[in-house]
Amino acid sequence: MGSLHTVYSCSRPDTLLSGAAARRVPIKRPPLAPHRRPSPLPPGPGLFLAVGPGTVLPQHERKPVSPRRRVQRGSVPVLASRRRRFGGLRALTLGAGLALTGGRSSVTRTVLTAAGIGIAVAVLLLAVSVPTARHQRDARIHDRIDVNLDDRTVPASRHSVLVGDIDTVFRGAPIRGRLVEPEGRDAPLPPGLDRFPRAGDMVVSPALERLLAEPGNELLRARLDHPVAGEVNDSGLLDPGEYVFFLGGEHMESGVAGVRRLDHFGKAYPDKPLGPELLLLTVVGIVVLLTPVAVFIAAATRFGGEHRDRRLAALRLIGADRGMTARVAAGESLASSLIGVVVGTVLFAVGRRFVEVVDVQGLSVFTPDLTPEPFLAAVVVVAVPCLSLVSARLAMNRVIAEPLGVVRRAVGAERRLWWRVALPALGLSLLWMSVQDASEVQSTAGVVTVVVGVLALLMGVTAVMPWLLERLTERAGGAGPLSWQLAMRRLRSHSEASTRSVNGIVVAVAGAIALQTLFTGIAHGRAHDHRLTAQERSEPNIRVGMVRLVGAHGGTPYESLLAKTPGVVQAVGFREVRVSEAPYGMPQTVRIADCADLRLLASLPTCSDGDAFRVVPRGGTTDEGTAWKTGTRMYLDTSGPVWRVPRITATVRVRQGNPQGPFPETMLLATPEAAGAAATAYATRAVSLAYRTSRPDVQDHIRTAAVRLDPQSRIDLPNERKANTALGSIRRALLAGVAVVLLLIATSMLIGAVEQLRDHKRVLAMLIALGARRRTLSGMVLWQTALPIVIGMLSAGLAGTALGGTLLHLVGRATVFDWTSMWSMTGIGAAAVLLVTVSTLPTLRQVTRVEVIRHE
């Protein structure tokens, strides 16, 4: 295809220029008298004809002018002779002035660009505040440590306090609870408390107080049925949405039921370095979150590009050269970006005040924590204008602004595929081959390699999209309804603008899919499969859990009380104690019960008082657990009194369909007489529960019943594996970041779509004036948005899965894809684009009014 030329006429042209080609157009005018010389053009405002490329003056007006000769102001070659003295700074200043005072269209374009860049700057300032927020959060974690990590004995004194854990869970949300009792007037206060609550009173965090007050939470109110005597302040919370409570205790004993004595709270210790998997997840997350922001800033600088190009053509008409027009364009972009930096700073400062009420993926922060690092904030302030300047300069490489027209070379140039495919291939090769071991990711070279590889792959996606769109429009634009043909024509002539508007969301979705794949693979590798018992396999809605009543005393039949809980079908009670061959050694389990309950746990050939049985788990061998030999010296509770293994009556297997659930280890089952009084005294009361999962809130019913029996009870229910804290924190932070980036990209697309409609309002209004229906134009807008996003989402899915699988290969994990999450992210991205397009339809109706072309 040939070049597309746009020609703008002049009121007094001696030469008509069309693109780069020029032809002489003689103008007939009466001959001048010999004694008269042509007078110079009048000074003052107006459009002057200057000597430009391809301009030819009539023979009688030609006059040799020395370039060194000073020419009076107002003569024809004024700008041509002074452009060497018109330095780069003055050109930038002129561009900034045109952006701010160049009429309503220029001001509107500047406002749109500044708004887009401002949103991006606000997101970047939020990103550079993460180190401060993390530091403050870690400091609060260290300050509220309530475990004696020094392994020293703390004597009872007026400076000591007793602390016990009473954590719980409500509908999947963890609730941190502490039972506290001061032993003196000078006992240290836990962070977050102004005074100790009285025995039986409770101090709660603001989020927990709201949760207790919500309708439908009767189970939680019954579980925490204590008078509320105060509120936990911010120093005792990790974030505004954390559920925390302190309950006043009475008659607590150190060393009993997990109670410990402390003389201070908090422990300062160096941060543990992240492992290769978590470090890789963090590095990739940062790259994935910041790359779409950079893509968006580069796209925002091109808002209103066609209007700006027409203004540059006018500058060329009055004598500006190509270098000057490039500098003027850079000045316009610089002015918009600087205003955008100010707007972004204001948006961040205003939004920071309301950040405590925002909860994204369970993550929230306090307002003081959201403070940007000074150095990183300075980098953002400098980098954003620099990026806008570079983007504007690269955009000018594809446009030739001539004195009487604008030539867009993008249409006529043939796009080459090899380097577009080579870019993502290079990224995958770097990630696949350069890091041979997971530990290499922790080195500086490994981090740099990962960053370069991920960037190459993500940027490769944006490079391939224009080529794919061009090929598709060439083959699919010849037939179809009128709206389709108009959309294809628009996409062919402005494919760069069409792909530029969706590049950000394509990169964001590709990165989100890669992050989800990486997280799924890491979490899958850490998780342990839940082995179902025969009873659970025969009855899929039956699950088995364990309740340990660590603070229970006496002979209360807890199993019969818990059996009355709604949803519980069977309850088996026993005692449980942990023993080890050496102090603080590897613990093993002894369960103590009478013969009737032991027969429910294992297939016993015979049983009487004084018997003990070694139980081998399903799939194990009878040679396992060699420590269980008669007379072996053990320590109760891993550090208590010495205890000897009783006589082993037999080695047995786990009973088929036992209500205890799967045995994870070889353990000892003993009657009370065989275990002895010392082991029975150190043992914890435990109840194994079989319950129906079809019962609504059955787990919360069990927790409430157990807490009412013993506030210090510990409940272990299936599908509640202890998650890796660092992995969970990184996952929440990354998901929150992806949500923020998608919101940014959707906003930017809305601004870009409105800007494009404004740029072509005269053309669209002319079509309406000639008889086109608005329904046809609406279909055109939808088609020209839907097609790039379909191509983009397919490319994002392919790139995201490839990147996620490659990253899992780096850390030696099996590739596991969460297809549901991937399709969800793809659908969210596509829905965001279509929603933005529908939101532009009112603007389309406004700009297609016939009054828009009243000046034509």
Short mmCIF file of C-alpha atoms in Angstrom, two decimals, residues 179-534:
data_model
loop_
_atom_site.label_atom_id
_atom_site.label_comp_id
_atom_site.label_asym_id
_atom_site.label_seq_id
_atom_site.Cartn_x
_atom_site.Cartn_y
_atom_site.Cartn_z
CA LEU A 179 -5.53 -15.13 77.36
CA VAL A 180 -3.59 -12.78 79.67
CA GLU A 181 -3.22 -12.51 83.44
CA PRO A 182 -0.75 -10.06 85.08
CA GLU A 183 1.19 -11.33 88.09
CA GLY A 184 2.07 -7.89 89.42
CA ARG A 185 1.38 -4.21 89.15
CA ASP A 186 4.38 -3.69 86.83
CA ALA A 187 3.53 -6.52 84.43
CA PRO A 188 4.31 -5.58 80.80
CA LEU A 189 1.33 -4.70 78.66
CA PRO A 190 0.93 -6.46 75.30
CA PRO A 191 1.16 -4.09 72.32
CA GLY A 192 -2.26 -2.66 71.61
CA LEU A 193 -3.51 -2.55 75.21
CA ASP A 194 -3.69 0.46 77.53
CA ARG A 195 -4.56 -1.71 80.52
CA PHE A 196 -5.19 -5.38 81.29
CA PRO A 197 -8.80 -6.56 81.03
CA ARG A 198 -10.39 -7.96 84.15
CA ALA A 199 -10.96 -11.69 84.41
CA GLY A 200 -13.69 -12.64 81.94
CA ASP A 201 -13.61 -9.30 80.09
CA MET A 202 -12.48 -8.97 76.51
CA VAL A 203 -10.66 -6.27 74.53
CA VAL A 204 -11.24 -6.53 70.77
CA SER A 205 -9.88 -4.93 67.60
CA PRO A 206 -12.18 -2.56 65.66
CA ALA A 207 -12.57 -5.08 62.81
CA LEU A 208 -13.54 -7.87 65.22
CA GLU A 209 -16.01 -5.58 66.98
CA ARG A 210 -17.70 -4.89 63.64
CA LEU A 211 -17.70 -8.61 62.81
CA LEU A 212 -19.37 -9.44 66.13
CA ALA A 213 -22.04 -6.81 65.51
CA GLU A 214 -22.94 -8.03 62.01
CA PRO A 215 -26.24 -9.91 61.69
CA GLY A 216 -25.96 -13.64 61.08
CA ASN A 217 -22.84 -14.10 63.24
CA GLU A 218 -24.59 -15.60 66.25
CA LEU A 219 -22.14 -18.52 66.31
CA LEU A 220 -19.21 -16.14 66.78
CA ARG A 221 -21.03 -14.15 69.44
CA ALA A 222 -21.78 -17.38 71.30
CA ARG A 223 -18.13 -18.42 71.01
CA LEU A 224 -16.78 -15.08 72.26
CA ASP A 225 -19.50 -14.50 74.83
CA HIS A 226 -17.60 -12.06 77.03
CA PRO A 227 -18.19 -8.40 77.90
CA VAL A 228 -16.24 -6.04 75.64
CA ALA A 229 -14.19 -3.73 77.88
CA GLY A 230 -12.03 -1.88 75.37
CA GLU A 231 -10.48 -1.66 71.94
CA VAL A 232 -7.08 -2.84 70.67
CA ASN A 233 -5.17 0.11 69.25
CA ASP A 234 -3.10 0.14 66.05
CA SER A 235 0.20 -0.84 67.71
CA GLY A 236 -1.18 -4.32 68.39
CA LEU A 237 -2.53 -4.93 64.89
CA LEU A 238 -0.78 -5.88 61.66
CA ASP A 239 -3.40 -4.10 59.57
CA PRO A 240 -6.75 -2.35 60.12
CA GLY A 241 -8.70 -5.44 59.11
CA GLU A 242 -7.05 -7.92 61.50
CA TYR A 243 -9.26 -9.78 63.99
CA VAL A 244 -7.62 -9.72 67.45
CA PHE A 245 -8.92 -10.04 71.00
CA PHE A 246 -7.45 -10.28 74.50
CA LEU A 247 -9.36 -12.13 77.23
CA GLY A 248 -8.66 -11.58 80.91
CA GLY A 249 -7.60 -14.82 82.62
CA GLU A 250 -7.73 -16.08 86.18
CA HIS A 251 -5.83 -18.80 88.09
CA MET A 252 -3.57 -19.51 85.14
CA GLU A 253 -0.47 -21.70 85.67
CA SER A 254 2.75 -21.48 83.70
CA GLY A 255 3.53 -24.64 81.75
CA VAL A 256 -0.05 -25.91 81.89
CA ALA A 257 -2.20 -25.96 78.72
CA GLY A 258 0.39 -23.97 76.78
CA VAL A 259 0.50 -21.05 79.24
CA ARG A 260 3.88 -19.27 79.39
CA ARG A 261 5.33 -16.62 81.67
CA LEU A 262 6.91 -13.50 80.15
CA ASP A 263 8.61 -10.40 81.52
CA HIS A 264 8.52 -8.49 78.24
CA PHE A 265 6.92 -8.56 74.80
CA GLY A 266 8.79 -8.38 71.53
CA LYS A 267 11.98 -9.77 70.13
CA ALA A 268 14.33 -8.15 67.64
CA TYR A 269 15.90 -10.61 65.24
CA PRO A 270 17.22 -10.33 61.69
CA ASP A 271 14.83 -11.04 58.87
CA LYS A 272 15.05 -14.50 57.48
CA PRO A 273 16.00 -14.40 53.79
CA LEU A 274 13.37 -15.60 51.39
CA GLY A 275 13.85 -18.99 49.81
CA PRO A 276 14.35 -19.36 46.05
CA GLU A 277 10.65 -19.98 45.41
CA LEU A 278 9.39 -16.99 47.38
CA LEU A 279 12.14 -14.74 46.03
CA LEU A 280 11.25 -15.74 42.47
CA LEU A 281 7.57 -15.09 43.18
CA THR A 282 8.39 -11.65 44.59
CA VAL A 283 10.71 -10.61 41.74
CA VAL A 284 8.32 -11.77 39.04
CA GLY A 285 5.44 -10.09 40.82
CA ILE A 286 7.21 -6.73 40.90
CA VAL A 287 8.08 -6.95 37.19
CA VAL A 288 4.58 -8.05 36.25
CA LEU A 289 2.94 -5.26 38.22
CA LEU A 290 5.19 -2.43 37.06
CA THR A 291 5.49 -3.34 33.37
CA PRO A 292 1.82 -2.58 32.54
CA VAL A 293 2.20 0.77 34.29
CA ALA A 294 5.18 1.64 32.10
CA VAL A 295 3.28 0.50 29.00
CA PHE A 296 0.38 2.69 29.99
CA ILE A 297 2.56 5.78 30.55
CA ALA A 298 4.08 5.30 27.11
CA ALA A 299 0.58 5.04 25.62
CA ALA A 300 -0.72 8.04 27.56
CA THR A 301 1.85 10.32 25.94
CA ARG A 302 0.23 9.52 22.56
CA PHE A 303 -3.24 10.71 23.57
CA GLY A 304 -4.46 13.14 20.90
CA GLY A 305 -1.57 12.25 18.60
CA GLU A 306 -3.35 13.11 15.35
CA HIS A 307 -4.34 16.58 16.55
CA ARG A 308 -0.78 17.20 17.63
CA ASP A 309 0.56 16.06 14.27
CA ARG A 310 -1.65 18.56 12.47
CA ARG A 311 -0.27 21.32 14.66
CA LEU A 312 3.27 20.20 13.88
CA ALA A 313 2.46 20.37 10.18
CA ALA A 314 1.43 23.99 10.70
CA LEU A 315 4.77 24.64 12.39
CA ARG A 316 6.53 23.14 9.38
CA LEU A 317 4.48 25.45 7.20
CA ILE A 318 5.95 28.52 8.91
CA GLY A 319 9.51 27.25 8.54
CA ALA A 320 10.28 24.87 11.40
CA ASP A 321 12.53 21.95 10.50
CA ARG A 322 11.98 18.35 11.54
CA GLY A 323 14.29 18.58 14.54
CA MET A 324 12.42 21.55 15.88
CA THR A 325 9.03 19.88 15.46
CA ALA A 326 10.34 16.84 17.33
CA ARG A 327 11.50 19.08 20.16
CA VAL A 328 8.17 20.90 20.21
CA ALA A 329 6.36 17.54 20.42
CA ALA A 330 8.68 16.55 23.26
CA GLY A 331 7.85 19.82 25.02
CA GLU A 332 4.14 19.05 24.81
CA SER A 333 4.69 15.57 26.25
CA LEU A 334 6.97 16.96 28.95
CA ALA A 335 4.37 19.53 30.03
CA SER A 336 1.65 16.87 30.20
CA SER A 337 3.88 14.48 32.13
CA LEU A 338 4.95 17.12 34.64
CA ILE A 339 1.33 18.07 35.25
CA GLY A 340 0.58 14.35 35.52
CA VAL A 341 3.27 13.95 38.18
CA VAL A 342 1.62 16.71 40.21
CA VAL A 343 -1.83 15.21 39.67
CA GLY A 344 -0.58 11.76 40.66
CA THR A 345 1.01 13.11 43.82
CA VAL A 346 -2.24 14.80 44.78
CA LEU A 347 -4.25 11.65 44.02
CA PHE A 348 -1.89 9.57 46.13
CA ALA A 349 -2.02 12.05 49.02
CA VAL A 350 -5.84 12.14 48.95
CA GLY A 351 -6.27 8.39 48.47
CA ARG A 352 -3.78 7.69 51.25
CA ARG A 353 -6.20 9.17 53.77
CA PHE A 354 -8.87 6.58 52.88
CA VAL A 355 -6.60 3.55 52.51
CA GLU A 356 -7.60 2.05 55.87
CA VAL A 357 -11.14 1.42 54.66
CA VAL A 358 -9.92 -0.47 51.57
CA ASP A 359 -9.44 -4.22 51.80
CA VAL A 360 -8.09 -5.99 48.69
CA GLN A 361 -7.73 -9.76 48.91
CA GLY A 362 -7.69 -9.53 52.70
CA LEU A 363 -4.83 -7.02 52.66
CA SER A 364 -5.08 -3.54 54.16
CA VAL A 365 -2.58 -1.04 55.56
CA PHE A 366 -2.52 1.83 58.01
CA THR A 367 -2.28 5.37 56.66
CA PRO A 368 1.11 6.17 58.28
CA ASP A 369 2.59 3.00 56.77
CA LEU A 370 1.83 4.18 53.24
CA THR A 371 4.78 6.55 52.97
CA PRO A 372 6.95 6.41 49.81
CA GLU A 373 10.66 5.81 50.16
CA PRO A 374 12.31 9.19 49.38
CA PHE A 375 14.84 7.79 46.92
CA LEU A 376 12.30 5.64 45.08
CA ALA A 377 9.82 8.52 44.98
CA ALA A 378 12.50 10.74 43.41
CA VAL A 379 13.16 8.02 40.84
CA VAL A 380 9.46 7.98 39.93
CA VAL A 381 9.31 11.77 39.61
CA VAL A 382 12.30 11.76 37.26
CA ALA A 383 11.58 8.54 35.36
CA VAL A 384 8.00 9.37 34.33
CA PRO A 385 8.88 12.57 32.39
CA CYS A 386 11.91 10.83 30.86
CA LEU A 387 9.74 7.93 29.74
CA SER A 388 7.21 10.31 28.20
CA LEU A 389 10.01 12.12 26.32
CA VAL A 390 11.40 8.86 24.96
CA SER A 391 7.93 7.67 23.97
CA ALA A 392 7.16 10.94 22.17
CA ARG A 393 10.47 10.84 20.33
CA LEU A 394 9.95 7.24 19.19
CA ALA A 395 6.41 8.07 18.08
CA MET A 396 7.75 10.86 15.85
CA ASN A 397 9.89 8.33 14.00
CA ARG A 398 6.73 6.95 12.40
CA VAL A 399 5.34 10.36 11.40
CA ILE A 400 6.64 12.92 8.90
CA ALA A 401 5.22 16.39 9.51
CA GLU A 402 5.65 18.31 6.24
CA PRO A 403 4.69 21.95 5.69
CA LEU A 404 1.36 21.12 4.09
CA GLY A 405 0.65 17.64 5.24
CA VAL A 406 1.28 14.75 7.60
CA VAL A 407 2.59 11.46 6.22
CA ARG A 408 2.09 8.36 8.33
CA ARG A 409 4.63 5.77 7.39
CA ALA A 410 3.07 3.15 9.67
CA VAL A 411 0.58 2.08 7.03
CA GLY A 412 2.96 1.63 4.16
CA ALA A 413 5.71 -0.12 6.11
CA GLU A 414 5.78 -3.89 6.02
CA ARG A 415 5.91 -5.34 9.52
CA ARG A 416 8.51 -8.04 9.93
CA LEU A 417 7.70 -11.02 12.09
CA TRP A 418 11.12 -12.47 12.86
CA TRP A 419 12.21 -9.97 15.50
CA ARG A 420 8.75 -9.89 17.07
CA VAL A 421 8.87 -13.66 17.64
CA ALA A 422 12.56 -13.57 18.57
CA LEU A 423 11.88 -11.28 21.53
CA PRO A 424 9.66 -13.66 23.55
CA ALA A 425 11.74 -16.61 22.40
CA LEU A 426 14.81 -14.88 23.81
CA GLY A 427 13.02 -14.33 27.11
CA LEU A 428 12.02 -17.99 27.40
CA SER A 429 15.53 -19.12 26.48
CA LEU A 430 17.07 -16.91 29.15
CA LEU A 431 14.73 -18.25 31.80
CA TRP A 432 14.99 -21.87 30.69
CA MET A 433 18.72 -22.22 30.16
CA SER A 434 20.59 -19.60 32.18
CA VAL A 435 19.42 -20.66 35.65
CA GLN A 436 20.33 -24.29 36.18
CA ASP A 437 19.59 -24.56 39.90
CA ALA A 438 16.93 -23.02 42.12
CA SER A 439 19.56 -21.57 44.46
CA GLU A 440 20.98 -19.49 41.59
CA VAL A 441 17.81 -17.39 41.67
CA GLN A 442 19.02 -15.87 44.96
CA SER A 443 22.14 -14.41 43.35
CA THR A 444 22.27 -10.98 41.75
CA ALA A 445 22.97 -12.46 38.32
CA GLY A 446 20.02 -14.81 38.70
CA VAL A 447 17.66 -11.98 39.63
CA VAL A 448 18.85 -9.89 36.67
CA THR A 449 18.39 -12.84 34.32
CA VAL A 450 14.85 -13.44 35.57
CA VAL A 451 13.94 -9.75 35.23
CA VAL A 452 15.36 -9.52 31.68
CA GLY A 453 13.70 -12.76 30.63
CA VAL A 454 10.28 -11.79 31.96
CA LEU A 455 10.49 -8.31 30.42
CA ALA A 456 11.53 -9.75 27.04
CA LEU A 457 8.59 -12.15 27.05
CA LEU A 458 6.01 -9.56 28.10
CA MET A 459 7.30 -6.95 25.66
CA GLY A 460 7.33 -9.60 22.96
CA VAL A 461 3.60 -10.05 23.41
CA THR A 462 3.01 -6.36 22.69
CA ALA A 463 5.32 -6.57 19.66
CA VAL A 464 3.50 -9.54 18.11
CA MET A 465 0.02 -8.07 18.50
CA PRO A 466 0.26 -5.40 15.71
CA TRP A 467 1.49 -8.00 13.24
CA LEU A 468 -1.32 -10.40 14.11
CA LEU A 469 -3.91 -7.64 13.90
CA GLU A 470 -2.61 -6.44 10.54
CA ARG A 471 -2.71 -9.93 9.03
CA LEU A 472 -6.19 -10.59 10.35
CA THR A 473 -7.63 -7.31 9.07
CA GLU A 474 -6.10 -7.89 5.64
CA ARG A 475 -7.85 -11.24 5.31
CA ALA A 476 -11.13 -10.48 7.10
CA GLY A 477 -11.94 -6.94 5.99
CA GLY A 478 -13.25 -7.53 2.48
CA ALA A 479 -16.76 -8.64 3.35
CA GLY A 480 -19.32 -8.38 6.09
CA PRO A 481 -21.68 -5.73 7.41
CA LEU A 482 -20.87 -2.08 7.03
CA SER A 483 -19.87 -1.69 10.70
CA TRP A 484 -17.37 -4.54 10.28
CA GLN A 485 -15.85 -3.04 7.14
CA LEU A 486 -15.53 0.40 8.75
CA ALA A 487 -13.86 -1.18 11.78
CA MET A 488 -11.44 -3.16 9.59
CA ARG A 489 -10.55 -0.03 7.63
CA ARG A 490 -9.92 1.85 10.85
CA LEU A 491 -7.79 -0.97 12.25
CA ARG A 492 -5.72 -1.18 9.07
CA SER A 493 -5.01 2.54 8.97
CA HIS A 494 -4.45 2.99 12.72
CA SER A 495 -3.34 -0.41 13.97
CA GLU A 496 -0.74 1.13 16.26
CA ALA A 497 -3.37 3.15 18.14
CA SER A 498 -5.70 0.13 18.32
CA THR A 499 -3.11 -2.19 19.84
CA ARG A 500 -1.64 0.54 22.00
CA SER A 501 -4.94 0.87 23.86
CA VAL A 502 -5.00 -2.82 24.87
CA ASN A 503 -1.29 -3.52 25.31
CA GLY A 504 -1.40 -2.62 28.99
CA ILE A 505 -4.21 -5.00 29.84
CA VAL A 506 -2.68 -7.78 27.73
CA VAL A 507 0.59 -7.49 29.66
CA ALA A 508 -1.30 -7.36 32.96
CA VAL A 509 -3.36 -10.48 32.18
CA ALA A 510 -0.31 -12.40 30.89
CA GLY A 511 1.60 -11.52 34.04
CA ALA A 512 -1.36 -12.40 36.28
CA ILE A 513 -1.70 -15.82 34.63
CA ALA A 514 2.04 -16.43 35.08
CA LEU A 515 1.86 -15.42 38.74
CA GLN A 516 -1.16 -17.62 39.36
CA THR A 517 0.56 -20.58 37.68
CA LEU A 518 3.73 -20.02 39.71
CA PHE A 519 1.82 -19.69 42.96
CA THR A 520 -0.31 -22.76 42.24
CA GLY A 521 2.78 -24.86 41.51
CA ILE A 522 4.56 -23.72 44.67
CA ALA A 523 1.49 -24.20 46.86
CA HIS A 524 0.80 -27.60 45.30
CA GLY A 525 4.33 -28.71 46.07
CA ARG A 526 4.02 -27.61 49.70
CA ALA A 527 0.60 -29.10 50.33
CA HIS A 528 0.06 -32.62 51.56
CA ASP A 529 -2.74 -34.65 50.08
CA HIS A 530 -5.48 -35.56 52.48
CA ARG A 531 -5.74 -39.33 52.55
CA LEU A 532 -9.34 -40.39 53.00
CA THR A 533 -10.32 -43.15 55.35
CA ALA A 534 -12.52 -46.01 54.24
#
